């Protein structure tokens, strides 16, 4: 890896540290956040899910239909449930806040088209599950604005066991209820302090690279997002 890439990574992460610290201060002194339920693994209406007959919109699926799952093969759906996310004070907030993964953000044709998930929803990358909110970078993975909408309809798919679904060319977890062991290791930042430490490790990697797996995943996706933006 070139020194230019490392230096740019250091600069970017130092700026992110400042932004994360400022957000932590605002969060500590601002109003309590309004959380929506369920905070689970939900897809926006229209999301295409792979089935034995090809991709189908999630809202057309029902219990008993089969979907492609990483560990169970084509597995029957236990339940498909929906909920409506409403704006709060003109904003989308909480673990169900929508996040858009743009086309190619995770790799070539991964996803094959823009994909909108709830913030707490984990995607499968490099043998681990990562909540998509921990990968937001402002270029290829962004908080969904959804201008012109005061509500959005989301759906989740529950299987007999937690698994990874094929969705628009990307791999995303099925519904994982509280207390259920995830099908892959779960990597996540535990608050602003954890994220600041991660950013610091990435910034210092220009000198000595002590990044942890989630740091590397986040940095790789950020750098890919910047490259895609330059090529656009």
PDB file of C-alpha atoms in Angstrom:
ATOM      1  CA  UNK A   1       0.000   0.000   0.000  1.00  0.00           C
ATOM      2  CA  UNK A   2       1.360   3.429  -0.956  1.00  0.00           C
ATOM      3  CA  UNK A   3       2.349   6.045   1.611  1.00  0.00           C
ATOM      4  CA  UNK A   4      -0.177   8.414   0.011  1.00  0.00           C
ATOM      5  CA  UNK A   5      -3.037   6.067   0.841  1.00  0.00           C
ATOM      6  CA  UNK A   6      -1.797   5.718   4.429  1.00  0.00           C
ATOM      7  CA  UNK A   7      -1.359   9.470   4.876  1.00  0.00           C
ATOM      8  CA  UNK A   8      -4.814  10.155   3.452  1.00  0.00           C
ATOM      9  CA  UNK A   9      -6.242   7.526   5.802  1.00  0.00           C
ATOM     10  CA  UNK A  10      -4.554   9.217   8.767  1.00  0.00           C
ATOM     11  CA  UNK A  11      -5.930  12.639   7.817  1.00  0.00           C
ATOM     12  CA  UNK A  12      -9.422  11.316   7.182  1.00  0.00           C
ATOM     13  CA  UNK A  13      -9.582   9.476  10.493  1.00  0.00           C
ATOM     14  CA  UNK A  14      -8.270  12.444  12.486  1.00  0.00           C
ATOM     15  CA  UNK A  15     -11.085  14.532  11.021  1.00  0.00           C
ATOM     16  CA  UNK A  16     -13.565  11.762  11.839  1.00  0.00           C
ATOM     17  CA  UNK A  17     -12.317  11.676  15.437  1.00  0.00           C
ATOM     18  CA  UNK A  18     -13.117  15.378  15.802  1.00  0.00           C
ATOM     19  CA  UNK A  19     -16.576  14.859  14.321  1.00  0.00           C
ATOM     20  CA  UNK A  20     -17.320  11.820  16.504  1.00  0.00           C
ATOM     21  CA  UNK A  21     -16.183  13.643  19.640  1.00  0.00           C
ATOM     22  CA  UNK A  22     -18.432  16.597  18.784  1.00  0.00           C
ATOM     23  CA  UNK A  23     -21.377  14.240  18.205  1.00  0.00           C
ATOM     24  CA  UNK A  24     -20.743  12.604  21.578  1.00  0.00           C
ATOM     25  CA  UNK A  25     -20.847  16.000  23.316  1.00  0.00           C
ATOM     26  CA  UNK A  26     -24.073  16.976  21.561  1.00  0.00           C
ATOM     27  CA  UNK A  27     -25.589  13.599  22.350  1.00  0.00           C
ATOM     28  CA  UNK A  28     -24.660  13.921  26.002  1.00  0.00           C
ATOM     29  CA  UNK A  29     -26.263  17.346  26.353  1.00  0.00           C
ATOM     30  CA  UNK A  30     -29.120  17.087  23.846  1.00  0.00           C
ATOM     31  CA  UNK A  31     -32.564  15.527  24.177  1.00  0.00           C
ATOM     32  CA  UNK A  32     -33.033  11.805  24.583  1.00  0.00           C
ATOM     33  CA  UNK A  33     -33.334   9.926  21.318  1.00  0.00           C
ATOM     34  CA  UNK A  34     -36.657   8.409  20.322  1.00  0.00           C
ATOM     35  CA  UNK A  35     -36.179   4.710  19.594  1.00  0.00           C
ATOM     36  CA  UNK A  36     -38.432   2.790  17.251  1.00  0.00           C
ATOM     37  CA  UNK A  37     -39.450  -0.829  17.606  1.00  0.00           C
ATOM     38  CA  UNK A  38     -38.590  -3.249  16.203  1.00  0.00           C
ATOM     39  CA  UNK A  39     -34.910  -2.287  15.991  1.00  0.00           C
ATOM     40  CA  UNK A  40     -34.153  -5.414  13.992  1.00  0.00           C
ATOM     41  CA  UNK A  41     -32.966  -6.515  10.595  1.00  0.00           C
ATOM     42  CA  UNK A  42     -35.361  -4.767   8.254  1.00  0.00           C
ATOM     43  CA  UNK A  43     -35.408  -3.996   4.522  1.00  0.00           C
ATOM     44  CA  UNK A  44     -37.221  -1.169   2.752  1.00  0.00           C
ATOM     45  CA  UNK A  45     -40.302  -2.084   0.687  1.00  0.00           C
ATOM     46  CA  UNK A  46     -39.231  -3.145  -2.807  1.00  0.00           C
ATOM     47  CA  UNK A  47     -35.966  -4.798  -1.701  1.00  0.00           C
ATOM     48  CA  UNK A  48     -35.198  -7.807  -3.897  1.00  0.00           C
ATOM     49  CA  UNK A  49     -34.520 -11.093  -2.067  1.00  0.00           C
ATOM     50  CA  UNK A  50     -33.150 -14.196  -3.806  1.00  0.00           C
ATOM     51  CA  UNK A  51     -35.493 -17.195  -3.960  1.00  0.00           C
ATOM     52  CA  UNK A  52     -35.321 -20.509  -5.912  1.00  0.00           C
ATOM     53  CA  UNK A  53     -37.214 -18.726  -8.726  1.00  0.00           C
ATOM     54  CA  UNK A  54     -34.957 -15.671  -8.739  1.00  0.00           C
ATOM     55  CA  UNK A  55     -35.232 -12.341  -6.969  1.00  0.00           C
ATOM     56  CA  UNK A  56     -38.572 -11.222  -5.529  1.00  0.00           C
ATOM     57  CA  UNK A  57     -39.672  -8.040  -3.773  1.00  0.00           C
ATOM     58  CA  UNK A  58     -39.703  -8.631  -0.037  1.00  0.00           C
ATOM     59  CA  UNK A  59     -43.315  -7.501   0.362  1.00  0.00           C
ATOM     60  CA  UNK A  60     -44.433 -10.344  -1.953  1.00  0.00           C
ATOM     61  CA  UNK A  61     -42.916 -13.039   0.283  1.00  0.00           C
ATOM     62  CA  UNK A  62     -44.795 -14.930   2.982  1.00  0.00           C
ATOM     63  CA  UNK A  63     -44.288 -17.673   5.551  1.00  0.00           C
ATOM     64  CA  UNK A  64     -43.423 -20.945   3.827  1.00  0.00           C
ATOM     65  CA  UNK A  65     -41.749 -19.339   0.813  1.00  0.00           C
ATOM     66  CA  UNK A  66     -38.085 -20.296   0.421  1.00  0.00           C
ATOM     67  CA  UNK A  67     -35.183 -17.853   0.272  1.00  0.00           C
ATOM     68  CA  UNK A  68     -31.467 -18.319  -0.340  1.00  0.00           C
ATOM     69  CA  UNK A  69     -29.562 -18.607   2.970  1.00  0.00           C
ATOM     70  CA  UNK A  70     -25.818 -18.999   3.395  1.00  0.00           C
ATOM     71  CA  UNK A  71     -25.936 -21.879   5.877  1.00  0.00           C
ATOM     72  CA  UNK A  72     -29.366 -23.461   5.356  1.00  0.00           C
ATOM     73  CA  UNK A  73     -29.476 -23.425   1.549  1.00  0.00           C
ATOM     74  CA  UNK A  74     -32.962 -22.534   0.312  1.00  0.00           C
ATOM     75  CA  UNK A  75     -34.728 -22.181   3.653  1.00  0.00           C
ATOM     76  CA  UNK A  76     -38.451 -21.731   4.318  1.00  0.00           C
ATOM     77  CA  UNK A  77     -39.476 -18.422   5.841  1.00  0.00           C
ATOM     78  CA  UNK A  78     -40.894 -18.630   9.355  1.00  0.00           C
ATOM     79  CA  UNK A  79     -42.423 -15.142   9.251  1.00  0.00           C
ATOM     80  CA  UNK A  80     -42.400 -11.886   7.292  1.00  0.00           C
ATOM     81  CA  UNK A  81     -43.395  -8.872   9.344  1.00  0.00           C
ATOM     82  CA  UNK A  82     -43.682  -5.193   8.488  1.00  0.00           C
ATOM     83  CA  UNK A  83     -43.570  -1.913  10.376  1.00  0.00           C
ATOM     84  CA  UNK A  84     -43.860   1.730   9.403  1.00  0.00           C
ATOM     85  CA  UNK A  85     -41.083   4.135  10.402  1.00  0.00           C
ATOM     86  CA  UNK A  86     -42.287   7.675  11.051  1.00  0.00           C
ATOM     87  CA  UNK A  87     -40.190  10.832  11.091  1.00  0.00           C
ATOM     88  CA  UNK A  88     -39.656  12.313  14.566  1.00  0.00           C
ATOM     89  CA  UNK A  89     -39.227  16.078  14.610  1.00  0.00           C
ATOM     90  CA  UNK A  90     -38.633  15.975  10.879  1.00  0.00           C
ATOM     91  CA  UNK A  91     -35.823  13.405  11.221  1.00  0.00           C
ATOM     92  CA  UNK A  92     -35.292   9.667  11.021  1.00  0.00           C
ATOM     93  CA  UNK A  93     -33.849   8.539  14.366  1.00  0.00           C
ATOM     94  CA  UNK A  94     -32.904   5.470  16.388  1.00  0.00           C
ATOM     95  CA  UNK A  95     -31.762   1.942  15.452  1.00  0.00           C
ATOM     96  CA  UNK A  96     -34.381   1.822  12.692  1.00  0.00           C
ATOM     97  CA  UNK A  97     -33.011   4.958  11.027  1.00  0.00           C
ATOM     98  CA  UNK A  98     -32.664   4.114   7.310  1.00  0.00           C
ATOM     99  CA  UNK A  99     -29.221   3.692   5.766  1.00  0.00           C
ATOM    100  CA  UNK A 100     -28.551   3.443   2.027  1.00  0.00           C
ATOM    101  CA  UNK A 101     -25.765   1.196   0.715  1.00  0.00           C
ATOM    102  CA  UNK A 102     -25.017   2.463  -2.765  1.00  0.00           C
ATOM    103  CA  UNK A 103     -24.335   0.180  -5.708  1.00  0.00           C
ATOM    104  CA  UNK A 104     -20.798  -1.321  -5.621  1.00  0.00           C
ATOM    105  CA  UNK A 105     -20.151   0.028  -2.107  1.00  0.00           C
ATOM    106  CA  UNK A 106     -19.110  -3.360  -0.702  1.00  0.00           C
ATOM    107  CA  UNK A 107     -17.471  -4.696  -3.877  1.00  0.00           C
ATOM    108  CA  UNK A 108     -18.060  -5.127  -7.583  1.00  0.00           C
ATOM    109  CA  UNK A 109     -21.858  -5.359  -8.022  1.00  0.00           C
ATOM    110  CA  UNK A 110     -22.215  -5.691  -4.252  1.00  0.00           C
ATOM    111  CA  UNK A 111     -24.902  -4.596  -3.960  1.00  0.00           C
ATOM    112  CA  UNK A 112     -25.977  -4.698  -7.599  1.00  0.00           C
ATOM    113  CA  UNK A 113     -28.327  -1.768  -6.928  1.00  0.00           C
ATOM    114  CA  UNK A 114     -28.813   0.641  -4.040  1.00  0.00           C
ATOM    115  CA  UNK A 115     -30.002  -1.120  -0.908  1.00  0.00           C
ATOM    116  CA  UNK A 116     -31.836   0.507   2.025  1.00  0.00           C
ATOM    117  CA  UNK A 117     -31.677  -1.074   5.489  1.00  0.00           C
ATOM    118  CA  UNK A 118     -32.424  -0.089   9.053  1.00  0.00           C
ATOM    119  CA  UNK A 119     -29.330   1.199  10.868  1.00  0.00           C
ATOM    120  CA  UNK A 120     -29.004  -1.765  13.246  1.00  0.00           C
ATOM    121  CA  UNK A 121     -29.175  -4.280  10.379  1.00  0.00           C
ATOM    122  CA  UNK A 122     -25.912  -6.209   9.926  1.00  0.00           C
ATOM    123  CA  UNK A 123     -24.263  -7.030   6.623  1.00  0.00           C
ATOM    124  CA  UNK A 124     -21.908  -9.990   6.147  1.00  0.00           C
ATOM    125  CA  UNK A 125     -18.359  -8.959   5.226  1.00  0.00           C
ATOM    126  CA  UNK A 126     -15.116 -10.947   5.466  1.00  0.00           C
ATOM    127  CA  UNK A 127     -16.697 -13.678   7.573  1.00  0.00           C
ATOM    128  CA  UNK A 128     -18.300 -11.329  10.095  1.00  0.00           C
ATOM    129  CA  UNK A 129     -21.517  -9.408  10.649  1.00  0.00           C
ATOM    130  CA  UNK A 130     -21.286  -5.614  10.918  1.00  0.00           C
ATOM    131  CA  UNK A 131     -24.236  -3.286  11.675  1.00  0.00           C
ATOM    132  CA  UNK A 132     -24.536  -1.049   8.636  1.00  0.00           C
ATOM    133  CA  UNK A 133     -24.603   2.078  10.831  1.00  0.00           C
ATOM    134  CA  UNK A 134     -20.952   1.366  11.726  1.00  0.00           C
ATOM    135  CA  UNK A 135     -20.035   1.582   8.026  1.00  0.00           C
ATOM    136  CA  UNK A 136     -21.682   4.922   7.185  1.00  0.00           C
ATOM    137  CA  UNK A 137     -19.022   7.039   5.449  1.00  0.00           C
ATOM    138  CA  UNK A 138     -20.880   9.840   3.678  1.00  0.00           C
ATOM    139  CA  UNK A 139     -19.970   8.636   0.182  1.00  0.00           C
ATOM    140  CA  UNK A 140     -20.932   5.033  -0.593  1.00  0.00           C
ATOM    141  CA  UNK A 141     -22.915   4.296   2.584  1.00  0.00           C
ATOM    142  CA  UNK A 142     -25.106   7.147   3.787  1.00  0.00           C
ATOM    143  CA  UNK A 143     -28.051   7.909   6.020  1.00  0.00           C
ATOM    144  CA  UNK A 144     -31.175   7.861   3.855  1.00  0.00           C
ATOM    145  CA  UNK A 145     -32.859  11.245   3.522  1.00  0.00           C
ATOM    146  CA  UNK A 146     -36.015  10.071   1.708  1.00  0.00           C
ATOM    147  CA  UNK A 147     -37.132  13.591   0.881  1.00  0.00           C
ATOM    148  CA  UNK A 148     -40.854  13.842   0.314  1.00  0.00           C
ATOM    149  CA  UNK A 149     -41.654  10.942   2.659  1.00  0.00           C
ATOM    150  CA  UNK A 150     -42.902  11.228   6.225  1.00  0.00           C
ATOM    151  CA  UNK A 151     -42.987   7.468   6.677  1.00  0.00           C
ATOM    152  CA  UNK A 152     -41.247   4.413   5.233  1.00  0.00           C
ATOM    153  CA  UNK A 153     -42.391   0.790   5.257  1.00  0.00           C
ATOM    154  CA  UNK A 154     -39.875  -1.861   6.278  1.00  0.00           C
ATOM    155  CA  UNK A 155     -40.029  -5.668   6.334  1.00  0.00           C
ATOM    156  CA  UNK A 156     -37.989  -8.365   8.024  1.00  0.00           C
ATOM    157  CA  UNK A 157     -37.574 -12.060   7.263  1.00  0.00           C
ATOM    158  CA  UNK A 158     -37.354 -14.578  10.082  1.00  0.00           C
ATOM    159  CA  UNK A 159     -36.001 -18.075   9.450  1.00  0.00           C
ATOM    160  CA  UNK A 160     -35.908 -21.074  11.778  1.00  0.00           C
ATOM    161  CA  UNK A 161     -32.296 -20.113  12.566  1.00  0.00           C
ATOM    162  CA  UNK A 162     -30.391 -16.885  12.152  1.00  0.00           C
ATOM    163  CA  UNK A 163     -28.719 -16.848   8.730  1.00  0.00           C
ATOM    164  CA  UNK A 164     -27.428 -14.638   5.932  1.00  0.00           C
ATOM    165  CA  UNK A 165     -29.757 -13.744   3.042  1.00  0.00           C
ATOM    166  CA  UNK A 166     -28.835 -12.816  -0.532  1.00  0.00           C
ATOM    167  CA  UNK A 167     -30.344  -9.399  -1.162  1.00  0.00           C
ATOM    168  CA  UNK A 168     -29.716  -7.396  -4.353  1.00  0.00           C
ATOM    169  CA  UNK A 169     -26.283  -8.978  -4.688  1.00  0.00           C
ATOM    170  CA  UNK A 170     -25.307  -8.277  -1.075  1.00  0.00           C
ATOM    171  CA  UNK A 171     -25.360 -10.538   1.981  1.00  0.00           C
ATOM    172  CA  UNK A 172     -27.448  -9.350   4.916  1.00  0.00           C
ATOM    173  CA  UNK A 173     -28.606 -11.060   8.074  1.00  0.00           C
ATOM    174  CA  UNK A 174     -32.101 -12.426   8.589  1.00  0.00           C
ATOM    175  CA  UNK A 175     -34.018 -11.309  11.671  1.00  0.00           C
ATOM    176  CA  UNK A 176     -31.959 -11.859  14.831  1.00  0.00           C
ATOM    177  CA  UNK A 177     -34.058 -11.690  17.952  1.00  0.00           C
ATOM    178  CA  UNK A 178     -32.637 -10.662  21.335  1.00  0.00           C
ATOM    179  CA  UNK A 179     -30.675 -13.469  22.962  1.00  0.00           C
ATOM    180  CA  UNK A 180     -30.174 -15.413  19.713  1.00  0.00           C
ATOM    181  CA  UNK A 181     -26.581 -16.370  18.901  1.00  0.00           C
ATOM    182  CA  UNK A 182     -25.553 -14.787  15.573  1.00  0.00           C
ATOM    183  CA  UNK A 183     -24.613 -17.126  12.743  1.00  0.00           C
ATOM    184  CA  UNK A 184     -21.285 -15.277  12.277  1.00  0.00           C
ATOM    185  CA  UNK A 185     -19.103 -13.231  14.652  1.00  0.00           C
ATOM    186  CA  UNK A 186     -20.673  -9.824  15.279  1.00  0.00           C
ATOM    187  CA  UNK A 187     -18.319  -6.835  15.076  1.00  0.00           C
ATOM    188  CA  UNK A 188     -19.650  -3.506  16.288  1.00  0.00           C
ATOM    189  CA  UNK A 189     -18.583  -0.246  17.898  1.00  0.00           C
ATOM    190  CA  UNK A 190     -19.942   0.105  21.413  1.00  0.00           C
ATOM    191  CA  UNK A 191     -20.561   3.826  21.556  1.00  0.00           C
ATOM    192  CA  UNK A 192     -18.601   6.945  20.654  1.00  0.00           C
ATOM    193  CA  UNK A 193     -15.550   6.059  22.794  1.00  0.00           C
ATOM    194  CA  UNK A 194     -15.077   2.740  20.984  1.00  0.00           C
ATOM    195  CA  UNK A 195     -15.388   4.441  17.589  1.00  0.00           C
ATOM    196  CA  UNK A 196     -12.875   7.144  18.552  1.00  0.00           C
ATOM    197  CA  UNK A 197     -10.359   4.457  19.586  1.00  0.00           C
ATOM    198  CA  UNK A 198     -10.929   2.709  16.269  1.00  0.00           C
ATOM    199  CA  UNK A 199     -10.348   5.931  14.326  1.00  0.00           C
ATOM    200  CA  UNK A 200      -7.183   6.573  16.321  1.00  0.00           C
ATOM    201  CA  UNK A 201      -5.813   3.121  15.458  1.00  0.00           C
ATOM    202  CA  UNK A 202      -6.540   3.821  11.781  1.00  0.00           C
ATOM    203  CA  UNK A 203      -4.905   7.252  11.946  1.00  0.00           C
ATOM    204  CA  UNK A 204      -1.776   5.772  13.562  1.00  0.00           C
ATOM    205  CA  UNK A 205      -1.575   2.921  11.028  1.00  0.00           C
ATOM    206  CA  UNK A 206       0.660   5.168   8.912  1.00  0.00           C
ATOM    207  CA  UNK A 207       3.320   4.495  11.590  1.00  0.00           C
ATOM    208  CA  UNK A 208       2.321   1.105  13.043  1.00  0.00           C
ATOM    209  CA  UNK A 209      -0.719  -0.859  11.933  1.00  0.00           C
ATOM    210  CA  UNK A 210      -2.589  -2.195  14.962  1.00  0.00           C
ATOM    211  CA  UNK A 211      -6.034  -1.997  13.433  1.00  0.00           C
ATOM    212  CA  UNK A 212      -8.602  -4.585  14.452  1.00  0.00           C
ATOM    213  CA  UNK A 213     -10.780  -6.463  11.916  1.00  0.00           C
ATOM    214  CA  UNK A 214     -13.662  -3.959  12.106  1.00  0.00           C
ATOM    215  CA  UNK A 215     -11.233  -1.038  11.637  1.00  0.00           C
ATOM    216  CA  UNK A 216      -9.872  -2.656   8.471  1.00  0.00           C
ATOM    217  CA  UNK A 217     -13.348  -3.429   7.095  1.00  0.00           C
ATOM    218  CA  UNK A 218     -14.483   0.157   7.744  1.00  0.00           C
ATOM    219  CA  UNK A 219     -11.311   1.694   6.251  1.00  0.00           C
ATOM    220  CA  UNK A 220     -11.448  -0.527   3.145  1.00  0.00           C
ATOM    221  CA  UNK A 221     -15.073   0.405   2.451  1.00  0.00           C
ATOM    222  CA  UNK A 222     -14.367   4.110   3.059  1.00  0.00           C
ATOM    223  CA  UNK A 223     -11.402   4.077   0.685  1.00  0.00           C
ATOM    224  CA  UNK A 224     -13.457   2.235  -1.930  1.00  0.00           C
ATOM    225  CA  UNK A 225     -16.236   4.814  -1.525  1.00  0.00           C
ATOM    226  CA  UNK A 226     -13.820   7.690  -2.105  1.00  0.00           C
ATOM    227  CA  UNK A 227     -12.433   5.949  -5.213  1.00  0.00           C
ATOM    228  CA  UNK A 228     -15.951   5.398  -6.574  1.00  0.00           C
ATOM    229  CA  UNK A 229     -16.793   9.083  -5.952  1.00  0.00           C
ATOM    230  CA  UNK A 230     -13.673  10.224  -7.828  1.00  0.00           C
ATOM    231  CA  UNK A 231     -14.508   7.943 -10.758  1.00  0.00           C
ATOM    232  CA  UNK A 232     -18.112   9.123 -10.996  1.00  0.00           C
TER     233      UNK A 232
END
